[in-house]
Amino acid sequence: MVKCTGRTVPAPHSPNPCPRSPPRPTLQSRHTMPAAVEVRNLNKRYRSGTWANRDITLTVERGELLAILGPNGAGKTTLVRQITTELLPTSGEVRVFGLDAVSRPNDAKARMGVIPQETNFYFGLSVRHHFRILGKLRGLPPSTASSRAAQLVSDLGLDEHQDKPAEHLSGGLRRRLLVGIAMLAEPPLLVLDEPSVGLDPESRRDLWDLLRDYRRRGATVLLTTHSMEEAEALSDRVGIIHDGALLALDTIANLRAAHGFDFKITYLADGRTRVLYGASDTELLQQVQSLGIREYAVSRTTLEDVYLGLTDGKGRLNEEQTADD
């Protein structure tokens, strides 16, 4: 008699009475899983002839929070609308969890929750009924839709407003409602276009906490923002977009290091505030002392410094520039 251990049961008449259990996925095999979002050589040209996106290539890894940073008109919303299948690319490729978002838009969109800039509501419905009805439309059982509605009302601080029609909500409360709608079915990917617009500072930080918690539970978050503070507070990596082109994509620390300027000294000269950049604070101190500057402030460079350096047309931080420029 042969004793087999493990859960694998041999098939009838199997030549091997004790087949091995299937191997567990290795770290390497997990890494071969498709990324949450893959964008390759993406271009979008409108009928007016304007190029909104130019040859954008980026990857959003599973479980990360990626922020796309840029000013209004930089091409952030156009990029997001192509990822969420609302716009067709002029050329290029978009994949969501390995699915071609152009040829299989419904399958791709079923895996994401989307928060657009524009608010679209059923204005006669209350907050609570929005969650319940839209939860059912996303395929949630009625009991699950009700429990998710109650949880989101609490998480988003909407308890006092849950019975108000959407038309009676302030702009900030409508943004919170949009966030809740996107999270209803707990999709593996959240795509948010300027999610904190219209929120007061306290509500903005509550939203950030909610997004961090959602990411910690294994979800992927892609957001656009023009706020340096928001990008620094939330992101694992930051993509900088300007004039429709993706200029850089990396961690904030790596973006600073890539330009060789980790520190800056701010000082007054000829009645203007000036900034001197350098690889070390010691190097900078030697420079200001050699210039005879007595009053100055030393600090680490910020994401704003990196952004201004990349968008000045030279692709790097200037060694010296005026803070007023």
Tab-separated table of N, CA and C in Angstrom, residues 193-304:
chain	number	residue	atom	x	y	z
A	193	ASP	N	-8.900	61.645	-11.947
A	193	ASP	CA	-8.465	62.853	-12.647
A	193	ASP	C	-8.699	64.051	-11.732
A	194	GLU	N	-7.617	64.599	-11.192
A	194	GLU	CA	-7.675	65.741	-10.270
A	194	GLU	C	-8.678	65.473	-9.139
A	195	PRO	N	-8.464	64.433	-8.329
A	195	PRO	CA	-9.485	64.018	-7.362
A	195	PRO	C	-9.755	65.009	-6.237
A	196	SER	N	-8.781	65.854	-5.898
A	196	SER	CA	-8.970	66.730	-4.741
A	196	SER	C	-9.407	68.143	-5.109
A	197	VAL	N	-9.725	68.371	-6.384
A	197	VAL	CA	-10.199	69.693	-6.795
A	197	VAL	C	-11.485	70.033	-6.041
A	198	GLY	N	-11.525	71.212	-5.453
A	198	GLY	CA	-12.727	71.659	-4.756
A	198	GLY	C	-12.833	71.215	-3.316
A	199	LEU	N	-11.857	70.434	-2.836
A	199	LEU	CA	-11.907	69.964	-1.454
A	199	LEU	C	-11.170	70.931	-0.533
A	200	ASP	N	-11.706	71.122	0.669
A	200	ASP	CA	-11.003	71.922	1.661
A	200	ASP	C	-9.834	71.096	2.203
A	201	PRO	N	-8.867	71.725	2.889
A	201	PRO	CA	-7.666	71.002	3.337
A	201	PRO	C	-7.961	69.752	4.162
A	202	GLU	N	-8.934	69.818	5.065
A	202	GLU	CA	-9.241	68.650	5.890
A	202	GLU	C	-9.820	67.517	5.051
A	203	SER	N	-10.736	67.851	4.147
A	203	SER	CA	-11.328	66.827	3.285
A	203	SER	C	-10.288	66.234	2.343
A	204	ARG	N	-9.347	67.074	1.893
A	204	ARG	CA	-8.298	66.583	1.001
A	204	ARG	C	-7.433	65.546	1.707
A	205	ARG	N	-7.087	65.812	2.950
A	205	ARG	CA	-6.268	64.847	3.691
A	205	ARG	C	-7.044	63.584	4.031
A	206	ASP	N	-8.342	63.714	4.269
A	206	ASP	CA	-9.172	62.521	4.471
A	206	ASP	C	-9.180	61.663	3.208
A	207	LEU	N	-9.269	62.318	2.048
A	207	LEU	CA	-9.233	61.592	0.782
A	207	LEU	C	-7.891	60.896	0.605
A	208	TRP	N	-6.809	61.582	0.925
A	208	TRP	CA	-5.484	60.972	0.805
A	208	TRP	C	-5.378	59.720	1.675
A	209	ASP	N	-5.883	59.812	2.905
A	209	ASP	CA	-5.853	58.644	3.801
A	209	ASP	C	-6.646	57.490	3.205
A	210	LEU	N	-7.780	57.811	2.593
A	210	LEU	CA	-8.621	56.780	1.989
A	210	LEU	C	-7.899	56.106	0.821
A	211	LEU	N	-7.219	56.895	0.003
A	211	LEU	CA	-6.486	56.338	-1.136
A	211	LEU	C	-5.299	55.497	-0.672
A	212	ARG	N	-4.607	55.969	0.363
A	212	ARG	CA	-3.488	55.178	0.899
A	212	ARG	C	-3.987	53.832	1.416
A	213	ASP	N	-5.108	53.848	2.130
A	213	ASP	CA	-5.660	52.609	2.671
A	213	ASP	C	-6.100	51.676	1.548
A	214	TYR	N	-6.690	52.234	0.507
A	214	TYR	CA	-7.139	51.415	-0.626
A	214	TYR	C	-5.945	50.758	-1.311
A	215	ARG	N	-4.872	51.516	-1.456
A	215	ARG	CA	-3.657	50.966	-2.060
A	215	ARG	C	-3.044	49.885	-1.165
A	216	ARG	N	-3.054	50.103	0.155
A	216	ARG	CA	-2.488	49.109	1.079
A	216	ARG	C	-3.219	47.777	0.997
A	217	ARG	N	-4.480	47.813	0.582
A	217	ARG	CA	-5.253	46.572	0.457
A	217	ARG	C	-5.000	45.866	-0.873
A	218	GLY	N	-4.017	46.362	-1.631
A	218	GLY	CA	-3.593	45.656	-2.834
A	218	GLY	C	-4.023	46.273	-4.142
A	219	ALA	N	-4.781	47.363	-4.094
A	219	ALA	CA	-5.255	47.984	-5.330
A	219	ALA	C	-4.167	48.861	-5.945
A	220	THR	N	-4.381	49.217	-7.194
A	220	THR	CA	-3.503	50.132	-7.921
A	220	THR	C	-4.232	51.457	-8.089
A	221	VAL	N	-3.499	52.555	-7.925
A	221	VAL	CA	-4.113	53.877	-8.039
A	221	VAL	C	-3.297	54.716	-9.020
A	222	LEU	N	-3.986	55.256	-10.018
A	222	LEU	CA	-3.387	56.193	-10.972
A	222	LEU	C	-4.158	57.495	-10.868
A	223	LEU	N	-3.459	58.584	-10.570
A	223	LEU	CA	-4.150	59.864	-10.456
A	223	LEU	C	-3.380	60.951	-11.184
A	224	THR	N	-4.117	61.965	-11.619
A	224	THR	CA	-3.495	63.156	-12.186
A	224	THR	C	-3.656	64.293	-11.190
A	225	THR	N	-2.716	65.211	-11.206
A	225	THR	CA	-2.784	66.342	-10.291
A	225	THR	C	-1.901	67.468	-10.807
A	226	HIS	N	-2.244	68.696	-10.432
A	226	HIS	CA	-1.329	69.810	-10.667
A	226	HIS	C	-0.749	70.287	-9.342
A	227	SER	N	-1.011	69.521	-8.269
A	227	SER	CA	-0.553	69.883	-6.931
A	227	SER	C	0.737	69.144	-6.588
A	228	MET	N	1.821	69.900	-6.397
A	228	MET	CA	3.086	69.302	-5.971
A	228	MET	C	2.903	68.590	-4.630
A	229	GLU	N	2.163	69.234	-3.727
A	229	GLU	CA	1.960	68.671	-2.394
A	229	GLU	C	1.267	67.316	-2.476
A	230	GLU	N	0.248	67.217	-3.322
A	230	GLU	CA	-0.489	65.970	-3.452
A	230	GLU	C	0.395	64.862	-4.024
A	231	ALA	N	1.166	65.192	-5.049
A	231	ALA	CA	2.056	64.198	-5.656
A	231	ALA	C	3.091	63.707	-4.650
A	232	GLU	N	3.672	64.629	-3.878
A	232	GLU	CA	4.691	64.238	-2.899
A	232	GLU	C	4.086	63.429	-1.756
A	233	ALA	N	2.864	63.775	-1.351
A	233	ALA	CA	2.246	63.116	-0.200
A	233	ALA	C	1.803	61.694	-0.510
A	234	LEU	N	1.434	61.427	-1.764
A	234	LEU	CA	0.764	60.166	-2.068
A	234	LEU	C	1.585	59.158	-2.857
A	235	SER	N	2.408	59.624	-3.774
A	235	SER	CA	2.861	58.743	-4.849
A	235	SER	C	4.066	57.885	-4.494
A	236	ASP	N	4.070	56.673	-5.068
A	236	ASP	CA	5.276	55.851	-5.092
A	236	ASP	C	6.214	56.365	-6.176
A	237	ARG	N	5.618	56.734	-7.317
A	237	ARG	CA	6.378	57.327	-8.415
A	237	ARG	C	5.578	58.492	-8.988
A	238	VAL	N	6.291	59.392	-9.649
A	238	VAL	CA	5.666	60.568	-10.256
A	238	VAL	C	6.060	60.634	-11.723
A	239	GLY	N	5.063	60.867	-12.579
A	239	GLY	CA	5.327	61.157	-13.979
A	239	GLY	C	5.095	62.636	-14.217
A	240	ILE	N	6.027	63.296	-14.879
A	240	ILE	CA	5.905	64.729	-15.154
A	240	ILE	C	5.563	64.910	-16.625
A	241	ILE	N	4.421	65.547	-16.876
A	241	ILE	CA	3.936	65.731	-18.242
A	241	ILE	C	3.869	67.221	-18.552
A	242	HIS	N	4.290	67.570	-19.766
A	242	HIS	CA	4.325	68.981	-20.172
A	242	HIS	C	4.167	69.040	-21.684
A	243	ASP	N	3.251	69.890	-22.142
A	243	ASP	CA	2.987	70.023	-23.580
A	243	ASP	C	2.718	68.672	-24.237
A	244	GLY	N	2.003	67.802	-23.523
A	244	GLY	CA	1.601	66.522	-24.091
A	244	GLY	C	2.638	65.428	-24.051
A	245	ALA	N	3.844	65.732	-23.568
A	245	ALA	CA	4.923	64.740	-23.540
A	245	ALA	C	5.256	64.361	-22.102
A	246	LEU	N	5.579	63.098	-21.888
A	246	LEU	CA	6.014	62.627	-20.574
A	246	LEU	C	7.519	62.856	-20.471
A	247	LEU	N	7.911	63.803	-19.613
A	247	LEU	CA	9.317	64.192	-19.525
A	247	LEU	C	10.123	63.295	-18.597
A	248	ALA	N	9.477	62.738	-17.574
A	248	ALA	CA	10.195	61.905	-16.607
A	248	ALA	C	9.195	61.054	-15.855
A	249	LEU	N	9.663	59.901	-15.358
A	249	LEU	CA	8.826	59.013	-14.556
A	249	LEU	C	9.725	58.227	-13.616
A	250	ASP	N	9.606	58.506	-12.302
A	250	ASP	CA	10.454	57.815	-11.327
A	250	ASP	C	10.011	58.211	-9.926
A	251	THR	N	10.696	57.677	-8.920
A	251	THR	CA	10.456	58.134	-7.556
A	251	THR	C	10.977	59.561	-7.431
A	252	ILE	N	10.467	60.283	-6.444
A	252	ILE	CA	10.911	61.664	-6.258
A	252	ILE	C	12.400	61.701	-5.935
A	253	ALA	N	12.858	60.763	-5.107
A	253	ALA	CA	14.283	60.712	-4.756
A	253	ALA	C	15.135	60.485	-5.996
A	254	ASN	N	14.701	59.576	-6.863
A	254	ASN	CA	15.474	59.302	-8.076
A	254	ASN	C	15.420	60.455	-9.065
A	255	LEU	N	14.285	61.150	-9.114
A	255	LEU	CA	14.192	62.312	-9.998
A	255	LEU	C	15.177	63.392	-9.568
A	256	ARG	N	15.278	63.600	-8.258
A	256	ARG	CA	16.245	64.586	-7.763
A	256	ARG	C	17.670	64.139	-8.074
A	257	ALA	N	17.946	62.869	-7.794
A	257	ALA	CA	19.306	62.365	-7.988
A	257	ALA	C	19.708	62.377	-9.460
A	258	ALA	N	18.743	62.124	-10.350
A	258	ALA	CA	19.052	62.063	-11.779
A	258	ALA	C	19.561	63.393	-12.308
A	259	HIS	N	19.176	64.482	-11.642
A	259	HIS	CA	19.607	65.798	-12.095
A	259	HIS	C	20.803	66.318	-11.310
A	260	GLY	N	21.248	65.537	-10.324
A	260	GLY	CA	22.477	65.879	-9.622
A	260	GLY	C	22.376	67.037	-8.662
A	261	PHE	N	21.164	67.461	-8.328
A	261	PHE	CA	21.004	68.598	-7.429
A	261	PHE	C	20.112	68.197	-6.262
A	262	ASP	N	20.716	67.775	-5.182
A	262	ASP	CA	19.951	67.348	-4.016
A	262	ASP	C	19.676	68.494	-3.051
A	263	PHE	N	20.482	69.569	-3.147
A	263	PHE	CA	20.347	70.677	-2.204
A	263	PHE	C	20.252	72.006	-2.951
A	264	LYS	N	19.726	73.004	-2.236
A	264	LYS	CA	19.667	74.349	-2.805
A	264	LYS	C	19.892	75.369	-1.697
A	265	ILE	N	20.408	76.505	-2.100
A	265	ILE	CA	20.568	77.639	-1.194
A	265	ILE	C	19.795	78.811	-1.788
A	266	THR	N	18.961	79.409	-0.963
A	266	THR	CA	18.173	80.568	-1.381
A	266	THR	C	18.759	81.811	-0.730
A	267	TYR	N	18.955	82.861	-1.535
A	267	TYR	CA	19.552	84.082	-1.000
A	267	TYR	C	19.051	85.285	-1.786
A	268	LEU	N	19.298	86.478	-1.250
A	268	LEU	CA	18.909	87.722	-1.902
A	268	LEU	C	20.108	88.338	-2.604
A	269	ALA	N	19.869	88.808	-3.831
A	269	ALA	CA	20.911	89.513	-4.576
A	269	ALA	C	20.242	90.542	-5.471
A	270	ASP	N	20.681	91.781	-5.360
A	270	ASP	CA	20.113	92.874	-6.156
A	270	ASP	C	18.602	92.978	-5.972
A	271	GLY	N	18.154	92.716	-4.752
A	271	GLY	CA	16.741	92.843	-4.440
A	271	GLY	C	15.871	91.709	-4.936
A	272	ARG	N	16.482	90.640	-5.456
A	272	ARG	CA	15.705	89.505	-5.961
A	272	ARG	C	16.123	88.228	-5.250
A	273	THR	N	15.155	87.330	-5.102
A	273	THR	CA	15.443	86.025	-4.510
A	273	THR	C	16.055	85.122	-5.566
A	274	ARG	N	17.205	84.553	-5.248
A	274	ARG	CA	17.885	83.662	-6.183
A	274	ARG	C	18.114	82.303	-5.536
A	275	VAL	N	18.240	81.293	-6.399
A	275	VAL	CA	18.419	79.928	-5.922
A	275	VAL	C	19.652	79.332	-6.582
A	276	LEU	N	20.500	78.727	-5.766
A	276	LEU	CA	21.710	78.071	-6.245
A	276	LEU	C	21.587	76.586	-5.925
A	277	TYR	N	21.775	75.724	-6.925
A	277	TYR	CA	21.625	74.283	-6.749
A	277	TYR	C	22.985	73.598	-6.708
A	278	GLY	N	23.050	72.476	-5.976
A	278	GLY	CA	24.289	71.719	-5.907
A	278	GLY	C	24.054	70.298	-5.452
A	279	ALA	N	25.090	69.450	-5.619
A	279	ALA	CA	24.964	68.036	-5.264
A	279	ALA	C	25.082	67.808	-3.764
A	280	SER	N	25.695	68.747	-3.037
A	280	SER	CA	25.836	68.588	-1.586
A	280	SER	C	25.735	69.946	-0.916
A	281	ASP	N	25.336	69.923	0.359
A	281	ASP	CA	25.232	71.189	1.080
A	281	ASP	C	26.611	71.790	1.327
A	282	THR	N	27.635	70.929	1.487
A	282	THR	CA	29.001	71.429	1.694
A	282	THR	C	29.481	72.207	0.475
A	283	GLU	N	29.223	71.645	-0.691
A	283	GLU	CA	29.609	72.315	-1.939
A	283	GLU	C	28.939	73.678	-2.061
A	284	LEU	N	27.662	73.734	-1.722
A	284	LEU	CA	26.923	74.986	-1.834
A	284	LEU	C	27.419	76.026	-0.834
A	285	LEU	N	27.716	75.585	0.375
A	285	LEU	CA	28.212	76.519	1.389
A	285	LEU	C	29.528	77.149	0.947
A	286	GLN	N	30.378	76.350	0.326
A	286	GLN	CA	31.644	76.883	-0.171
A	286	GLN	C	31.397	77.939	-1.248
A	287	GLN	N	30.392	77.689	-2.110
A	287	GLN	CA	30.098	78.635	-3.183
A	287	GLN	C	29.579	79.962	-2.639
A	288	VAL	N	28.626	79.900	-1.708
A	288	VAL	CA	28.059	81.157	-1.206
A	288	VAL	C	29.084	81.932	-0.388
A	289	GLN	N	29.955	81.216	0.315
A	289	GLN	CA	30.995	81.902	1.082
A	289	GLN	C	31.998	82.577	0.156
A	290	SER	N	32.308	81.908	-0.961
A	290	SER	CA	33.240	82.514	-1.922
A	290	SER	C	32.630	83.738	-2.593
A	291	LEU	N	31.296	83.788	-2.658
A	291	LEU	CA	30.607	84.935	-3.242
A	291	LEU	C	30.376	86.049	-2.225
A	292	GLY	N	30.734	85.782	-0.971
A	292	GLY	CA	30.567	86.782	0.069
A	292	GLY	C	29.137	86.934	0.550
A	293	ILE	N	28.310	85.911	0.315
A	293	ILE	CA	26.906	85.959	0.740
A	293	ILE	C	26.826	85.558	2.207
A	294	ARG	N	26.184	86.391	2.999
A	294	ARG	CA	26.129	86.129	4.434
A	294	ARG	C	24.772	85.606	4.899
A	295	GLU	N	23.719	85.989	4.223
A	295	GLU	CA	22.383	85.548	4.623
A	295	GLU	C	21.814	84.627	3.549
A	296	TYR	N	21.500	83.417	3.953
A	296	TYR	CA	21.000	82.424	3.003
A	296	TYR	C	20.288	81.315	3.777
A	297	ALA	N	19.574	80.477	3.054
A	297	ALA	CA	18.880	79.329	3.653
A	297	ALA	C	19.211	78.088	2.831
A	298	VAL	N	19.579	77.009	3.521
A	298	VAL	CA	19.922	75.747	2.868
A	298	VAL	C	18.762	74.768	3.046
A	299	SER	N	18.391	74.073	1.979
A	299	SER	CA	17.324	73.068	2.068
A	299	SER	C	17.512	72.035	0.967
A	300	ARG	N	16.794	70.933	1.092
A	300	ARG	CA	16.819	69.919	0.036
A	300	ARG	C	15.924	70.377	-1.114
A	301	THR	N	16.280	69.968	-2.310
A	301	THR	CA	15.435	70.296	-3.451
A	301	THR	C	14.106	69.554	-3.339
A	302	THR	N	13.093	70.130	-3.931
A	302	THR	CA	11.751	69.568	-3.874
A	302	THR	C	11.322	69.094	-5.254
A	303	LEU	N	10.159	68.484	-5.287
A	303	LEU	CA	9.588	68.076	-6.567
A	303	LEU	C	9.351	69.288	-7.460
A	304	GLU	N	9.012	70.414	-6.858
A	304	GLU	CA	8.796	71.627	-7.642
A	304	GLU	C	10.074	72.048	-8.367
